[in-house]
Each structure stands twice: as structure tokens, then as C-alpha cells.
Amino acid sequence: MKDLFPGHFKESEKNLKQVWDSCIFVFDANILLNFYRYSDSTRREFLQLLQKIQERVWLPHRAAEEYLNNRLSVIDQQERSYDETAKAINSLRSDLDNARQHPFVSQQTMNQVNKVFDLLCNELSENKGVHTKRISNDEIKESISSIFENNVGQPYSREDLEKLIVDGEERYKQKIPPGFKDGTKSGDSDVFTEKCRKYGDLIVWNQVIDKSIEAKKGIVLVTDDKKEDWWEKFKGKTVGPRPELVKEFKDRAENTFHMYQADRFLELARENLNEQVSDEIVEEIREVRRRDKIAYKKMKEMEFMKRRKLKVHHLMDELEQVRHQMMSYEKEMSMLQEKSTQNFAHLLPSKVSQNISMSGCSILAFQSLSQEKRFDCQ
């Protein structure tokens, strides 16, 4: 049963220890990008661990490409977070400094508070400057480059990518992981690199499998991707990697596959590699992920509201077009009725025409015309 459904069973501690002794540790782009979100001490300790296992680390080409393409955006996000924090501090300072409204704060206390606020703002400004320098002089990028020197996979050819896109379209329709959660991303661009964005996760997945086949070793994938096309979830809790992924990996690579988020990877590294990993950095990494989850949820809510607002605008535009069409139809009907009345009056004898213009009633005119014709016949 375990052979048929490997993704539904956990490895024994003995087997897991053997996996960690021989496997290749593969890292996704989000792990590298999160180094810009960690404190200096946490980042330093994490990078030191990677240096110790440097001979067994590997980076898929697609993951390296995504890291380099998104690095500046993450730096910019961190810069803006410093600005937002400084703005919040100054807003609180302004509220407390107003002696004519609640909450009231004595001037003596306010003087002490202002000193702390000044200290905070100065430190935030200095730390923001460190991030700004990384745009052109990035020591984090240099450390990553050094650790993964000669440990980055080769890119797929355009022909291979085109075949993968065709396969990916069918996989996404069938909800086969990973990557189908990105199915809503636009893939209609004429730019080939943009077309590949939709299948980024699937490209990484195939490159990981190819590496396992080439090296004939099991893989431990470390990723902070939280989408349900990577993880099996139950009542909001992450159970483990999707069973379909474990099964596909075993069928294609004939080897073991394990997947962990950064904090769990560090805990297991402490247990299985006898590395020194402090509880503080594990907790900080979890806190960064919690904040990232909140930010991601907020972003999705904003995207939803934006789409909803756009739909409302489209609906209002359509209603306005219908209103204009109705007004145009009414105008045409009025003109046709007026023209029809004029033509009808022109065909009638002059006596009847005068009666119509005097009475303003076409029905009475028609009755009068009928009577005259009847008398003529008699």
C-alpha cells in the first residue's frame, strides 16, 4: 500500500535520517528572496548553514532566474515598509503631542517619548539606507552567488519550454500540481518569456525531477510557497506536500521526495545534520511568514475589490450605452411617427386635412373620411 500511495505515508525516523545523509537540498526562489526580509543575525545564521552543506545544495535555473528578476522588487518593498513605519510613528507623535484632545500626555512624558521617537526614526532611516545600497551593491546576492557557485541547473531550450507549455495547459485543466493555481495568469503575450511566467512552478518542478534522475539521489525541496498546488491542507493546517507530487516524483525519478518550509528545514537540519540552529531564528522566520501571509491575503482582497470595481464600471458603461440607444430609438420613433402623420395627411383630401389639423385627432379624421365616402357612393 505504501508503494502505491507513497505521498500518504510518513518516512520512519531511520529512513528520514538516511535521506538527509545523502539527498540534494534544493531551494526555491522565495527562500532566497526572504533573506532580504530577515534580520541580520537570522540571515547570517541561515547562510552559514548553507555554507556548511554547500556541496549538496542546488538551485534550479528557473528559481535562480526568478530570484534575480524579483530581487529589486523585494528591496523596494522593504524600503517602503521602513517609510510606512516612520509615517506611523510620526502620526502617533502628532496625536500625543496635541494637548487639547485625548489622550492627554504630560509635557514631561512627551519630551521623553519624543527622544525615543527620534531614536527610532533615525535607526529606521539608517536601515532603509542599507537596503537602498543593495540595489547596486548587494552583499546578500554575493553570498548566495558564492554558495551556489557551480550548483545552478542549466536552462531549458525554447523547444523544451514550448513542449512544457503544451503539457502544462492540459495539467492545469486537470488540476494536476504544481502550478495550476497560476492558471489565471495571462499567457497570451507574444513575448515568450511572459508566456512562460504562467508555468514557472511547473518548470521548477521538472528541473528538480531532472536533477534527481541525473544525480540518482533523493531531493529535499525547501520552499516558502504556500499555495495549495504544492501543499496538502486540511482545516487551514498544512499536512505535507501534495501526495500527487510525491507519487509523480517517485514514478519519474524513482527516488524519494521531501518538501519543507524554511523554519521546518532548519529544525530538521538541527536534528539530522547536528547543526546549531537557534530557536530565535526559527521563530523569526515563522513570524516573517505570518506577516507575509497577511500581506498576501490583503493583496488578494485588494485585487478582488479592484476586479469588482472594474466590473461595476463596465456595467455602468453598458447601462449608459443602452440608455443612449433607447434615447436614440425614441427619437427615431418620434421622427417616424411625425413623418408618417405628415405623409398620411398629404394623401387625404384637403377638407379632411383641415379637419385633422383643427381637431388634432387622426381617429376622428378617419371616421369623417369614411362617412363622406359612404355618402358619395349613395
GROMACS .gro file of C-alpha atoms in nm:
model
  378
    1MET     CA    1   0.000   0.000   0.000
    2LYS     CA    2   0.283   0.239   0.082
    3ASP     CA    3   0.438   0.170  -0.257
    4LEU     CA    4   0.114   0.256  -0.434
    5PHE     CA    5   0.037   0.565  -0.223
    6PRO     CA    6   0.376   0.697  -0.104
    7GLY     CA    7   0.252   1.052  -0.058
    8HIS     CA    8   0.010   0.945   0.216
    9PHE     CA    9   0.270   0.791   0.448
   10LYS     CA   10   0.549   0.949   0.650
   11GLU     CA   11   0.903   0.819   0.641
   12SER     CA   12   1.032   0.646   0.951
   13GLU     CA   13   1.293   0.837   1.151
   14LYS     CA   14   1.555   0.587   1.036
   15ASN     CA   15   1.470   0.634   0.667
   16LEU     CA   16   1.447   1.010   0.709
   17LYS     CA   17   1.794   1.015   0.860
   18GLN     CA   18   1.927   0.821   0.560
   19VAL     CA   19   1.757   1.068   0.325
   20TRP     CA   20   1.921   1.366   0.495
   21ASP     CA   21   2.259   1.193   0.485
   22SER     CA   22   2.253   1.150   0.107
   23CYS     CA   23   1.997   1.382  -0.053
   24ILE     CA   24   2.038   1.704  -0.254
   25PHE     CA   25   1.896   2.017  -0.091
   26VAL     CA   26   1.710   2.225  -0.349
   27PHE     CA   27   1.595   2.581  -0.279
   28ASP     CA   28   1.316   2.779  -0.439
   29ALA     CA   29   1.345   3.148  -0.533
   30ASN     CA   30   1.122   3.261  -0.243
   31ILE     CA   31   1.374   3.123   0.011
   32LEU     CA   32   1.647   3.342  -0.136
   33LEU     CA   33   1.420   3.648  -0.160
   34ASN     CA   34   1.320   3.612   0.205
   35PHE     CA   35   1.683   3.673   0.307
   36TYR     CA   36   1.606   4.042   0.242
   37ARG     CA   37   1.320   4.026   0.494
   38TYR     CA   38   1.518   3.867   0.780
   39SER     CA   39   1.718   4.042   1.046
   40ASP     CA   40   2.097   4.046   1.001
   41SER     CA   41   2.151   3.779   1.267
   42THR     CA   42   1.890   3.539   1.125
   43ARG     CA   43   2.015   3.582   0.769
   44ARG     CA   44   2.375   3.531   0.877
   45GLU     CA   45   2.295   3.209   1.067
   46PHE     CA   46   2.088   3.072   0.776
   47LEU     CA   47   2.363   3.146   0.522
   48GLN     CA   48   2.625   2.988   0.746
   49LEU     CA   49   2.421   2.665   0.749
   50LEU     CA   50   2.403   2.668   0.368
   51GLN     CA   51   2.778   2.717   0.351
   52LYS     CA   52   2.831   2.407   0.565
   53ILE     CA   53   2.621   2.190   0.330
   54GLN     CA   54   2.741   2.374   0.018
   55GLU     CA   55   2.849   2.055  -0.159
   56ARG     CA   56   2.492   1.924  -0.151
   57VAL     CA   57   2.288   2.237  -0.234
   58TRP     CA   58   2.141   2.303  -0.576
   59LEU     CA   59   1.934   2.573  -0.742
   60PRO     CA   60   1.703   2.511  -1.041
   61HIS     CA   61   1.779   2.750  -1.325
   62ARG     CA   62   1.424   2.883  -1.318
   63ALA     CA   63   1.448   2.953  -0.942
   64ALA     CA   64   1.776   3.142  -0.989
   65GLU     CA   65   1.619   3.342  -1.272
   66GLU     CA   66   1.313   3.432  -1.063
   67TYR     CA   67   1.533   3.535  -0.770
   68LEU     CA   68   1.739   3.773  -0.985
   69ASN     CA   69   1.432   3.913  -1.161
   70ASN     CA   70   1.245   3.985  -0.836
   71ARG     CA   71   1.533   4.090  -0.610
   72LEU     CA   72   1.492   4.465  -0.672
   73SER     CA   73   1.116   4.450  -0.615
   74VAL     CA   74   1.168   4.290  -0.273
   75ILE     CA   75   1.431   4.551  -0.183
   76ASP     CA   76   1.181   4.821  -0.281
   77GLN     CA   77   0.912   4.657  -0.065
   78GLN     CA   78   1.144   4.663   0.235
   79GLU     CA   79   1.230   5.027   0.173
   80ARG     CA   80   0.860   5.117   0.167
   81SER     CA   81   0.800   4.924   0.490
   82TYR     CA   82   1.055   5.150   0.663
   83ASP     CA   83   0.876   5.457   0.526
   84GLU     CA   84   0.537   5.327   0.641
   85THR     CA   85   0.669   5.255   0.991
   86ALA     CA   86   0.826   5.602   1.020
   87LYS     CA   87   0.499   5.755   0.899
   88ALA     CA   88   0.304   5.561   1.165
   89ILE     CA   89   0.545   5.679   1.437
   90ASN     CA   90   0.512   6.043   1.334
   91SER     CA   91   0.134   6.008   1.321
   92LEU     CA   92   0.131   5.873   1.677
   93ARG     CA   93   0.368   6.151   1.785
   94SER     CA   94   0.128   6.409   1.640
   95ASP     CA   95  -0.172   6.257   1.819
   96LEU     CA   96   0.006   6.252   2.154
   97ASP     CA   97   0.152   6.598   2.112
   98ASN     CA   98  -0.190   6.766   2.087
   99ALA     CA   99  -0.255   6.882   2.445
  100ARG     CA  100  -0.613   6.986   2.368
  101GLN     CA  101  -0.754   6.642   2.289
  102HIS     CA  102  -0.750   6.287   2.422
  103PRO     CA  103  -0.537   6.104   2.504
  104PHE     CA  104  -0.370   6.363   2.727
  105VAL     CA  105   0.005   6.324   2.787
  106SER     CA  106   0.210   6.545   3.015
  107GLN     CA  107   0.480   6.758   2.857
  108GLN     CA  108   0.747   6.588   3.067
  109THR     CA  109   0.646   6.244   2.941
  110MET     CA  110   0.611   6.379   2.589
  111ASN     CA  111   0.969   6.506   2.595
  112GLN     CA  112   1.091   6.157   2.684
  113VAL     CA  113   0.867   5.999   2.419
  114ASN     CA  114   0.999   6.236   2.152
  115LYS     CA  115   1.355   6.130   2.230
  116VAL     CA  116   1.259   5.765   2.179
  117PHE     CA  117   1.069   5.850   1.860
  118ASP     CA  118   1.368   6.040   1.725
  119LEU     CA  119   1.592   5.746   1.803
  120LEU     CA  120   1.353   5.508   1.627
  121CYS     CA  121   1.319   5.725   1.318
  122ASN     CA  122   1.695   5.771   1.290
  123GLU     CA  123   1.756   5.395   1.313
  124LEU     CA  124   1.481   5.326   1.058
  125SER     CA  125   1.636   5.578   0.823
  126GLU     CA  126   1.980   5.417   0.858
  127ASN     CA  127   1.840   5.067   0.798
  128LYS     CA  128   1.648   5.189   0.497
  129GLY     CA  129   1.975   5.328   0.360
  130VAL     CA  130   2.132   4.982   0.390
  131HIS     CA  131   1.855   4.836   0.174
  132THR     CA  132   1.888   5.118  -0.078
  133LYS     CA  133   2.260   5.045  -0.122
  134ARG     CA  134   2.177   4.684  -0.207
  135ILE     CA  135   2.027   4.798  -0.537
  136SER     CA  136   2.377   4.840  -0.677
  137ASN     CA  137   2.599   4.681  -0.409
  138ASP     CA  138   2.423   4.372  -0.276
  139GLU     CA  139   2.620   4.163  -0.027
  140ILE     CA  140   2.330   3.917   0.004
  141LYS     CA  141   2.339   3.844  -0.368
  142GLU     CA  142   2.716   3.794  -0.347
  143SER     CA  143   2.679   3.544  -0.061
  144ILE     CA  144   2.413   3.349  -0.248
  145SER     CA  145   2.624   3.350  -0.563
  146SER     CA  146   2.920   3.214  -0.370
  147ILE     CA  147   2.722   2.935  -0.203
  148PHE     CA  148   2.558   2.818  -0.526
  149GLU     CA  149   2.866   2.856  -0.745
  150ASN     CA  150   2.863   2.562  -0.990
  151ASN     CA  151   2.539   2.443  -0.826
  152VAL     CA  152   2.281   2.602  -1.058
  153GLY     CA  153   2.100   2.397  -1.324
  154GLN     CA  154   2.111   2.464  -1.695
  155PRO     CA  155   1.818   2.640  -1.866
  156TYR     CA  156   1.569   2.456  -2.083
  157SER     CA  157   1.584   2.518  -2.456
  158ARG     CA  158   1.298   2.708  -2.619
  159GLU     CA  159   1.183   2.386  -2.780
  160ASP     CA  160   1.166   2.211  -2.441
  161LEU     CA  161   0.980   2.507  -2.291
  162GLU     CA  162   0.725   2.506  -2.574
  163LYS     CA  163   0.658   2.136  -2.513
  164LEU     CA  164   0.628   2.201  -2.139
  165ILE     CA  165   0.374   2.481  -2.201
  166VAL     CA  166   0.158   2.246  -2.411
  167ASP     CA  167   0.179   1.983  -2.135
  168GLY     CA  168   0.115   2.249  -1.873
  169GLU     CA  169  -0.209   2.363  -2.035
  170GLU     CA  170  -0.353   2.014  -2.004
  171ARG     CA  171  -0.218   1.966  -1.648
  172TYR     CA  172  -0.375   2.293  -1.534
  173LYS     CA  173  -0.710   2.195  -1.686
  174GLN     CA  174  -0.696   1.870  -1.487
  175LYS     CA  175  -0.575   2.049  -1.168
  176ILE     CA  176  -0.255   1.844  -1.163
  177PRO     CA  177   0.003   2.005  -0.930
  178PRO     CA  178   0.214   2.205  -0.917
  179GLY     CA  179   0.130   2.541  -1.071
  180PHE     CA  180  -0.238   2.516  -1.157
  181LYS     CA  181  -0.312   2.798  -0.909
  182ASP     CA  182  -0.122   3.021  -1.153
  183GLY     CA  183  -0.364   2.921  -1.429
  184THR     CA  184  -0.535   3.260  -1.407
  185LYS     CA  185  -0.215   3.440  -1.503
  186SER     CA  186  -0.217   3.569  -1.858
  187GLY     CA  187  -0.030   3.352  -2.106
  188ASP     CA  188  -0.148   3.527  -2.420
  189SER     CA  189   0.151   3.758  -2.458
  190ASP     CA  190   0.354   3.745  -2.778
  191VAL     CA  191   0.666   3.776  -2.561
  192PHE     CA  192   0.784   3.421  -2.496
  193THR     CA  193   0.931   3.495  -2.151
  194GLU     CA  194   0.596   3.640  -2.044
  195LYS     CA  195   0.419   3.332  -2.173
  196CYS     CA  196   0.646   3.116  -1.955
  197ARG     CA  197   0.554   3.306  -1.635
  198LYS     CA  198   0.230   3.113  -1.605
  199TYR     CA  199   0.427   2.787  -1.593
  200GLY     CA  200   0.712   2.894  -1.363
  201ASP     CA  201   0.629   2.643  -1.087
  202LEU     CA  202   0.595   2.360  -1.338
  203ILE     CA  203   0.932   2.450  -1.492
  204VAL     CA  204   1.096   2.437  -1.147
  205TRP     CA  205   0.925   2.104  -1.075
  206ASN     CA  206   1.052   1.943  -1.394
  207GLN     CA  207   1.404   2.076  -1.341
  208VAL     CA  208   1.405   1.928  -0.988
  209ILE     CA  209   1.298   1.587  -1.121
  210ASP     CA  210   1.561   1.605  -1.395
  211LYS     CA  211   1.828   1.677  -1.132
  212SER     CA  212   1.725   1.375  -0.926
  213ILE     CA  213   1.737   1.149  -1.234
  214GLU     CA  214   2.079   1.283  -1.331
  215ALA     CA  215   2.231   1.254  -0.982
  216LYS     CA  216   2.035   0.940  -0.885
  217LYS     CA  217   1.962   1.093  -0.547
  218GLY     CA  218   1.660   1.192  -0.344
  219ILE     CA  219   1.556   1.556  -0.316
  220VAL     CA  220   1.466   1.779  -0.022
  221LEU     CA  221   1.294   2.086  -0.166
  222VAL     CA  222   1.286   2.394   0.058
  223THR     CA  223   1.018   2.644  -0.040
  224ASP     CA  224   0.806   2.908   0.127
  225ASP     CA  225   0.542   2.887  -0.145
  226LYS     CA  226   0.214   2.845   0.040
  227LYS     CA  227  -0.029   2.771  -0.243
  228GLU     CA  228  -0.245   2.460  -0.237
  229ASP     CA  229  -0.096   2.335  -0.563
  230TRP     CA  230   0.217   2.249  -0.362
  231TRP     CA  231   0.078   2.161  -0.018
  232GLU     CA  232  -0.195   1.933   0.110
  233LYS     CA  233  -0.403   2.133   0.359
  234PHE     CA  234  -0.678   2.038   0.600
  235LYS     CA  235  -0.882   2.288   0.803
  236GLY     CA  236  -0.622   2.557   0.747
  237LYS     CA  237  -0.329   2.339   0.854
  238THR     CA  238  -0.051   2.223   0.624
  239VAL     CA  239  -0.027   1.843   0.627
  240GLY     CA  240   0.264   1.799   0.386
  241PRO     CA  241   0.347   1.805   0.015
  242ARG     CA  242   0.066   1.712  -0.222
  243PRO     CA  243   0.054   1.330  -0.247
  244GLU     CA  244   0.036   1.364  -0.626
  245LEU     CA  245   0.379   1.532  -0.624
  246VAL     CA  246   0.540   1.257  -0.417
  247LYS     CA  247   0.385   0.993  -0.644
  248GLU     CA  248   0.491   1.164  -0.968
  249PHE     CA  249   0.843   1.216  -0.836
  250LYS     CA  250   0.876   0.850  -0.740
  251ASP     CA  251   0.735   0.731  -1.075
  252ARG     CA  252   0.961   0.953  -1.286
  253ALA     CA  253   1.281   0.981  -1.079
  254GLU     CA  254   1.248   0.651  -0.890
  255ASN     CA  255   1.365   0.825  -0.575
  256THR     CA  256   1.243   0.999  -0.260
  257PHE     CA  257   1.100   1.348  -0.242
  258HIS     CA  258   1.053   1.563   0.069
  259MET     CA  259   0.946   1.925   0.093
  260TYR     CA  260   0.970   2.171   0.383
  261GLN     CA  261   0.921   2.537   0.455
  262ALA     CA  262   1.224   2.729   0.579
  263ASP     CA  263   1.154   2.702   0.954
  264ARG     CA  264   1.091   2.326   0.942
  265PHE     CA  265   1.400   2.275   0.727
  266LEU     CA  266   1.612   2.447   0.993
  267GLU     CA  267   1.460   2.238   1.273
  268LEU     CA  268   1.530   1.914   1.083
  269ALA     CA  269   1.880   2.034   0.995
  270ARG     CA  270   1.941   2.068   1.368
  271GLU     CA  271   1.813   1.714   1.428
  272ASN     CA  272   1.960   1.531   1.129
  273LEU     CA  273   2.276   1.728   1.047
  274ASN     CA  274   2.370   1.815   1.406
  275GLU     CA  275   2.385   2.184   1.314
  276GLN     CA  276   2.344   2.467   1.562
  277VAL     CA  277   2.015   2.639   1.486
  278SER     CA  278   1.872   2.874   1.748
  279ASP     CA  279   1.504   2.880   1.838
  280GLU     CA  280   1.506   3.258   1.786
  281ILE     CA  281   1.575   3.241   1.413
  282VAL     CA  282   1.315   2.968   1.365
  283GLU     CA  283   1.055   3.185   1.537
  284GLU     CA  284   1.156   3.493   1.337
  285ILE     CA  285   1.119   3.302   1.010
  286ARG     CA  286   0.772   3.189   1.118
  287GLU     CA  287   0.682   3.547   1.204
  288VAL     CA  288   0.802   3.668   0.864
  289ARG     CA  289   0.583   3.403   0.701
  290ARG     CA  290   0.283   3.507   0.913
  291ARG     CA  291   0.329   3.871   0.811
  292ASP     CA  292   0.377   3.765   0.452
  293LYS     CA  293   0.056   3.560   0.470
  294ILE     CA  294  -0.136   3.862   0.599
  295ALA     CA  295   0.014   4.084   0.330
  296TYR     CA  296  -0.068   3.823   0.064
  297LYS     CA  297  -0.428   3.799   0.186
  298LYS     CA  298  -0.459   4.177   0.186
  299MET     CA  299  -0.317   4.192  -0.166
  300LYS     CA  300  -0.568   3.931  -0.286
  301GLU     CA  301  -0.853   4.126  -0.123
  302MET     CA  302  -0.737   4.443  -0.296
  303GLU     CA  303  -0.715   4.259  -0.629
  304PHE     CA  304  -1.068   4.126  -0.574
  305MET     CA  305  -1.202   4.472  -0.492
  306LYS     CA  306  -1.023   4.613  -0.794
  307ARG     CA  307  -1.174   4.348  -1.023
  308ARG     CA  308  -1.516   4.406  -0.869
  309LYS     CA  309  -1.487   4.782  -0.912
  310LEU     CA  310  -1.380   4.730  -1.272
  311LYS     CA  311  -1.683   4.509  -1.336
  312VAL     CA  312  -1.912   4.775  -1.188
  313HIS     CA  313  -1.756   5.037  -1.414
  314HIS     CA  314  -1.805   4.810  -1.716
  315LEU     CA  315  -2.168   4.751  -1.615
  316MET     CA  316  -2.229   5.124  -1.573
  317ASP     CA  317  -2.076   5.188  -1.914
  318GLU     CA  318  -2.300   4.924  -2.070
  319LEU     CA  319  -2.608   5.073  -1.900
  320GLU     CA  320  -2.513   5.417  -2.025
  321GLN     CA  321  -2.477   5.281  -2.378
  322VAL     CA  322  -2.819   5.116  -2.352
  323ARG     CA  323  -2.968   5.444  -2.226
  324HIS     CA  324  -2.824   5.633  -2.521
  325GLN     CA  325  -2.952   5.365  -2.759
  326MET     CA  326  -3.301   5.389  -2.607
  327MET     CA  327  -3.297   5.767  -2.640
  328SER     CA  328  -3.185   5.731  -3.000
  329TYR     CA  329  -3.463   5.478  -3.069
  330GLU     CA  330  -3.722   5.706  -2.908
  331LYS     CA  331  -3.603   5.997  -3.119
  332GLU     CA  332  -3.620   5.785  -3.434
  333MET     CA  333  -3.969   5.661  -3.345
  334SER     CA  334  -4.085   6.018  -3.282
  335MET     CA  335  -3.945   6.131  -3.617
  336LEU     CA  336  -4.104   5.834  -3.797
  337GLN     CA  337  -4.441   5.900  -3.635
  338GLU     CA  338  -4.425   6.266  -3.730
  339LYS     CA  339  -4.324   6.182  -4.087
  340SER     CA  340  -4.597   5.916  -4.109
  341THR     CA  341  -4.858   6.165  -3.990
  342GLN     CA  342  -4.743   6.422  -4.244
  343ASN     CA  343  -4.750   6.169  -4.530
  344PHE     CA  344  -5.091   6.043  -4.427
  345ALA     CA  345  -5.231   6.396  -4.410
  346HIS     CA  346  -5.084   6.476  -4.751
  347LEU     CA  347  -5.273   6.184  -4.911
  348LEU     CA  348  -5.611   6.290  -4.769
  349PRO     CA  349  -5.850   6.538  -4.941
  350SER     CA  350  -5.794   6.897  -4.838
  351LYS     CA  351  -6.119   6.908  -4.641
  352VAL     CA  352  -6.017   6.614  -4.428
  353SER     CA  353  -5.665   6.752  -4.388
  354GLN     CA  354  -5.809   7.069  -4.247
  355ASN     CA  355  -6.026   6.869  -4.007
  356ILE     CA  356  -5.715   6.677  -3.889
  357SER     CA  357  -5.515   6.990  -3.829
  358MET     CA  358  -5.805   7.152  -3.646
  359SER     CA  359  -5.901   6.856  -3.431
  360GLY     CA  360  -5.558   6.704  -3.385
  361CYS     CA  361  -5.719   6.360  -3.374
  362SER     CA  362  -5.643   6.113  -3.652
  363ILE     CA  363  -5.923   5.876  -3.544
  364LEU     CA  364  -6.197   6.138  -3.586
  365ALA     CA  365  -6.049   6.237  -3.920
  366PHE     CA  366  -6.061   5.880  -4.040
  367GLN     CA  367  -6.426   5.846  -3.928
  368SER     CA  368  -6.518   6.168  -4.112
  369LEU     CA  369  -6.346   6.045  -4.425
  370SER     CA  370  -6.535   5.718  -4.410
  371GLN     CA  371  -6.872   5.895  -4.381
  372GLU     CA  372  -6.802   6.121  -4.681
  373LYS     CA  373  -6.705   5.829  -4.898
  374ARG     CA  374  -7.022   5.645  -4.797
  375PHE     CA  375  -7.242   5.944  -4.891
  376ASP     CA  376  -7.059   5.977  -5.225
  377CYS     CA  377  -7.138   5.615  -5.305
  378GLN     CA  378  -7.505   5.669  -5.230
   0.00000   0.00000   0.00000
